[in-house]
Amino acid sequence: MKIYSADTWTVEELQEQVSDAGRRTVLVPPASTKQAVLEVFGQVLDFPEYYGVNLDALNDSLHDYADALSEDDGSPVTMIWQVPAAYRTDRSFGVVCEILQDAERYAGRDLAVIAVFQH
């Protein structure tokens, strides 16, 4: 997982770089609480209706998402997660980062994650 400050790269610049590399972009909008972050990931990645909106469910669903990426014939995905300052102080932030890194390792080339720290 790569981490950038919004001062270094804008989301638009990162999307352009991802596209130039032949990858699809999935943009995860900012959310400032654990619950909101879990809900946003579920919505953006179109997790199934039974998604439990908790950290274990995020981990399981990201692995399922990675499996689906490896089975489709599309280009690899780079997820750009916009992280507001308010959420970076939440205790769950580090756990969500670990879950994303694990999903990235699991998926291999099919999934990359970029976190963009906002002010």
XYZ file of N, CA and C in Angstrom:
357
model
N 0.860 -1.177 0.000
C 0.000 0.000 0.000
C 0.902 1.235 0.000
N 0.607 2.118 -0.922
C 1.332 3.381 -0.973
C 0.492 4.445 -0.275
N 1.176 5.367 0.373
C 0.494 6.443 1.092
C 1.052 7.771 0.597
N 0.138 8.656 0.230
C 0.528 9.985 -0.232
C -0.278 11.039 0.517
N 0.297 12.213 0.612
C -0.425 13.369 1.102
C -1.136 13.998 -0.088
N -2.298 14.554 0.159
C -3.024 15.253 -0.902
C -2.217 16.449 -1.414
N -1.231 16.888 -0.623
C -0.351 17.970 -1.067
C 0.629 17.487 -2.135
N 0.939 16.187 -2.133
C 1.900 15.621 -3.078
C 1.241 15.329 -4.417
N 0.120 14.609 -4.387
C -0.613 14.244 -5.596
C -2.090 14.483 -5.367
N -2.737 15.068 -6.334
C -4.197 15.160 -6.251
C -4.765 13.808 -6.663
N -5.999 13.563 -6.285
C -6.666 12.323 -6.673
C -6.725 12.222 -8.195
N -6.975 13.338 -8.850
C -7.054 13.340 -10.312
C -5.713 12.953 -10.941
N -4.618 13.463 -10.391
C -3.290 13.110 -10.908
C -3.010 11.619 -10.708
N -3.386 11.109 -9.554
C -3.183 9.680 -9.293
C -4.032 8.829 -10.229
N -5.283 9.236 -10.462
C -6.144 8.498 -11.383
C -5.533 8.461 -12.785
N -4.950 9.568 -13.205
C -4.316 9.638 -14.515
C -3.112 8.693 -14.585
N -2.313 8.657 -13.520
C -1.152 7.767 -13.479
C -1.591 6.307 -13.521
N -2.657 5.988 -12.788
C -3.179 4.625 -12.759
C -3.653 4.220 -14.154
N -4.375 5.112 -14.797
C -4.871 4.853 -16.147
C -3.714 4.667 -17.134
N -2.704 5.521 -17.014
C -1.533 5.421 -17.891
C -0.801 4.090 -17.717
N -0.923 3.505 -16.530
C -0.280 2.214 -16.247
C -1.150 1.040 -16.706
N -2.308 1.350 -17.312
C -3.174 0.296 -17.817
C -4.021 -0.374 -16.756
N -4.294 0.349 -15.686
C -5.075 -0.200 -14.579
C -6.395 0.564 -14.452
N -7.378 -0.076 -13.869
C -8.653 0.565 -13.547
C -8.540 1.219 -12.174
N -9.255 2.320 -11.982
C -9.276 3.002 -10.696
C -10.608 2.763 -10.012
N -10.532 2.440 -8.727
C -11.721 2.414 -7.875
C -11.473 3.476 -6.811
N -12.315 4.495 -6.797
C -12.149 5.607 -5.867
C -13.014 5.389 -4.637
N -12.376 5.363 -3.471
C -13.089 5.205 -2.202
C -13.127 6.575 -1.530
N -14.315 7.189 -1.460
C -14.414 8.549 -0.918
C -14.136 8.602 0.583
N -13.844 9.797 1.075
C -13.507 9.948 2.491
C -14.688 9.657 3.410
N -14.358 9.086 4.547
C -15.328 8.844 5.618
C -14.565 8.992 6.928
N -15.186 9.577 7.933
C -14.423 9.948 9.132
C -14.674 9.088 10.367
N -15.487 8.036 10.251
C -15.671 7.122 11.385
C -15.487 5.700 10.893
N -15.205 4.795 11.807
C -15.041 3.384 11.454
C -16.271 2.871 10.717
N -17.440 3.121 11.264
C -18.683 2.645 10.659
C -18.846 3.195 9.236
N -18.589 4.479 9.083
C -18.730 5.107 7.766
C -17.717 4.544 6.772
N -16.493 4.299 7.216
C -15.464 3.722 6.347
C -15.904 2.336 5.879
N -16.371 1.522 6.799
C -16.821 0.175 6.447
C -17.989 0.218 5.465
N -18.908 1.145 5.681
C -20.057 1.283 4.781
C -19.622 1.743 3.391
N -18.695 2.698 3.336
C -18.232 3.220 2.048
C -17.540 2.118 1.240
N -16.682 1.341 1.885
C -16.029 0.238 1.173
C -17.077 -0.729 0.633
N -18.073 -1.041 1.446
C -19.130 -1.948 1.009
C -19.888 -1.427 -0.191
N -20.184 -0.135 -0.191
C -20.923 0.472 -1.303
C -20.072 0.542 -2.567
N -18.866 1.053 -2.437
C -18.010 1.265 -3.605
C -17.623 -0.060 -4.267
N -17.332 -1.070 -3.449
C -16.890 -2.353 -3.989
C -18.061 -3.312 -4.219
N -19.273 -2.815 -3.999
C -20.483 -3.586 -4.260
C -20.461 -4.932 -3.536
N -20.147 -4.873 -2.233
C -20.153 -6.086 -1.430
C -21.578 -6.637 -1.369
N -21.725 -7.930 -1.158
C -23.064 -8.527 -1.137
C -23.928 -7.994 0.009
N -25.201 -8.196 -0.118
C -26.164 -7.696 0.863
C -25.872 -8.197 2.277
N -25.293 -9.387 2.376
C -25.016 -9.975 3.690
C -23.709 -9.471 4.317
N -23.041 -8.496 3.654
C -21.816 -7.900 4.204
C -22.105 -7.390 5.609
N -21.316 -7.821 6.570
C -21.585 -7.555 7.980
C -21.193 -6.189 8.502
N -20.584 -5.343 7.699
C -20.160 -3.997 8.081
C -19.371 -4.023 9.401
N -18.361 -4.898 9.429
C -17.416 -4.937 10.539
C -16.043 -5.290 9.951
N -15.012 -5.244 10.774
C -13.656 -5.437 10.259
C -13.439 -6.837 9.696
N -13.985 -7.861 10.342
C -13.855 -9.225 9.817
C -14.539 -9.354 8.461
N -15.710 -8.762 8.343
C -16.448 -8.817 7.077
C -15.695 -8.056 5.986
N -15.064 -6.939 6.349
C -14.257 -6.198 5.368
C -13.136 -7.087 4.852
N -12.446 -7.753 5.754
C -11.352 -8.644 5.373
C -11.855 -9.747 4.436
N -12.915 -10.424 4.820
C -13.458 -11.517 4.008
C -13.927 -11.005 2.646
N -14.630 -9.888 2.639
C -15.188 -9.358 1.400
C -14.097 -8.864 0.456
N -13.024 -8.310 1.006
C -11.901 -7.888 0.156
C -11.223 -9.089 -0.495
N -11.143 -10.206 0.234
C -10.585 -11.414 -0.371
C -11.498 -11.920 -1.489
N -12.800 -11.880 -1.262
C -13.752 -12.265 -2.316
C -13.622 -11.335 -3.518
N -13.456 -10.041 -3.250
C -13.278 -9.050 -4.315
C -12.012 -9.377 -5.117
N -10.932 -9.710 -4.413
C -9.674 -10.069 -5.069
C -9.851 -11.315 -5.929
N -10.583 -12.312 -5.420
C -10.856 -13.517 -6.199
C -11.611 -13.167 -7.485
N -12.592 -12.284 -7.372
C -13.370 -11.875 -8.539
C -12.489 -11.155 -9.560
N -11.542 -10.350 -9.076
C -10.626 -9.652 -9.988
C -9.769 -10.645 -10.762
N -9.324 -11.685 -10.080
C -8.454 -12.652 -10.755
C -9.230 -13.473 -11.778
N -10.541 -13.562 -11.613
C -11.366 -14.356 -12.524
C -11.896 -13.552 -13.704
N -11.939 -12.220 -13.583
C -12.439 -11.440 -14.724
C -11.289 -11.156 -15.693
N -11.641 -10.778 -16.880
C -10.626 -10.544 -17.903
C -10.228 -9.070 -18.009
N -10.673 -8.269 -17.037
C -10.369 -6.845 -17.069
C -8.965 -6.552 -16.595
N -8.585 -5.305 -16.742
C -7.266 -4.892 -16.287
C -7.236 -4.855 -14.759
N -6.040 -4.893 -14.178
C -5.915 -4.836 -12.721
C -6.507 -3.542 -12.156
N -6.776 -3.557 -10.859
C -7.418 -2.428 -10.181
C -6.460 -1.774 -9.199
N -6.485 -0.457 -9.193
C -5.833 0.314 -8.134
C -6.928 1.054 -7.387
N -6.997 0.780 -6.108
C -7.977 1.421 -5.241
C -7.335 2.674 -4.650
N -7.990 3.807 -4.830
C -7.505 5.058 -4.238
C -8.457 5.409 -3.100
N -7.952 5.284 -1.883
C -8.747 5.521 -0.671
C -8.411 6.900 -0.135
N -9.395 7.782 -0.107
C -9.210 9.125 0.428
C -9.430 9.080 1.940
N -8.398 9.434 2.701
C -8.438 9.288 4.156
C -8.380 10.662 4.819
N -9.490 11.104 5.421
C -9.466 12.402 6.096
C -8.668 12.331 7.401
N -8.141 13.478 7.807
C -7.344 13.542 9.037
C -8.125 13.026 10.236
N -9.405 13.301 10.283
C -10.222 12.882 11.428
C -10.235 11.365 11.588
N -10.198 10.632 10.488
C -10.229 9.168 10.603
C -8.867 8.594 10.969
N -7.787 9.253 10.602
C -6.453 8.720 10.891
C -6.186 8.631 12.390
N -6.946 9.347 13.202
C -6.769 9.271 14.653
C -7.657 8.185 15.280
N -8.537 7.586 14.488
C -9.420 6.527 14.980
C -8.605 5.249 15.195
N -8.930 4.519 16.253
C -8.181 3.291 16.560
C -8.283 2.249 15.447
N -9.346 2.269 14.683
C -9.523 1.256 13.637
C -8.710 1.552 12.376
N -8.169 2.755 12.267
C -7.438 3.129 11.056
C -6.313 2.141 10.741
N -5.488 1.834 11.721
C -4.371 0.906 11.516
C -4.838 -0.478 11.113
N -5.936 -0.934 11.696
C -6.469 -2.257 11.362
C -6.975 -2.278 9.922
N -7.665 -1.226 9.508
C -8.147 -1.149 8.126
C -6.951 -1.150 7.163
N -5.890 -0.439 7.505
C -4.684 -0.441 6.667
C -4.104 -1.851 6.557
N -4.039 -2.571 7.667
C -3.529 -3.948 7.648
C -4.401 -4.843 6.775
N -5.719 -4.688 6.877
C -6.648 -5.478 6.066
C -6.435 -5.183 4.584
N -6.272 -3.912 4.243
C -6.037 -3.534 2.841
C -4.702 -4.087 2.336
N -3.673 -4.028 3.165
C -2.369 -4.563 2.776
C -2.446 -6.077 2.577
N -3.181 -6.749 3.438
C -3.351 -8.190 3.308
C -4.080 -8.535 2.004
N -5.128 -7.784 1.691
C -5.874 -8.018 0.451
C -4.988 -7.776 -0.768
N -4.145 -6.769 -0.673
C -3.218 -6.451 -1.754
C -2.235 -7.611 -1.974
N -1.677 -8.138 -0.894
C -0.756 -9.286 -0.995
C -1.482 -10.505 -1.570
N -2.685 -10.732 -1.088
C -3.490 -11.872 -1.517
C -3.792 -11.801 -3.019
N -4.101 -10.611 -3.509
C -4.514 -10.427 -4.901
C -3.345 -10.405 -5.878
N -2.149 -10.191 -5.365
C -1.010 -10.082 -6.274
C -1.119 -8.838 -7.133
N -0.869 -8.992 -8.422
C -0.865 -7.856 -9.341
C -2.270 -7.296 -9.582
N -3.297 -8.079 -9.280
C -4.669 -7.676 -9.599
C -5.175 -6.485 -8.783
N -4.590 -6.235 -7.607
C -5.077 -5.160 -6.743
C -3.907 -4.410 -6.120
N -3.966 -3.090 -6.224
C -3.031 -2.197 -5.536
C -3.863 -1.171 -4.777
N -3.320 -0.707 -3.667
C -4.037 0.267 -2.842
C -3.174 1.491 -2.628
N -3.784 2.653 -2.830
C -3.138 3.939 -2.534
C -4.027 4.664 -1.534
N -3.443 5.083 -0.427
C -4.167 5.911 0.544
C -3.696 7.356 0.347
N -4.645 8.250 0.211
C -4.335 9.669 0.050
C -4.797 10.383 1.316
N -3.836 10.886 2.074
C -4.141 11.582 3.317
C -4.597 13.002 3.002
N -5.788 13.319 3.453
C -6.332 14.658 3.283
C -6.175 15.430 4.576
N -6.325 16.733 4.484
C -6.185 17.598 5.669
C -7.443 17.591 6.478
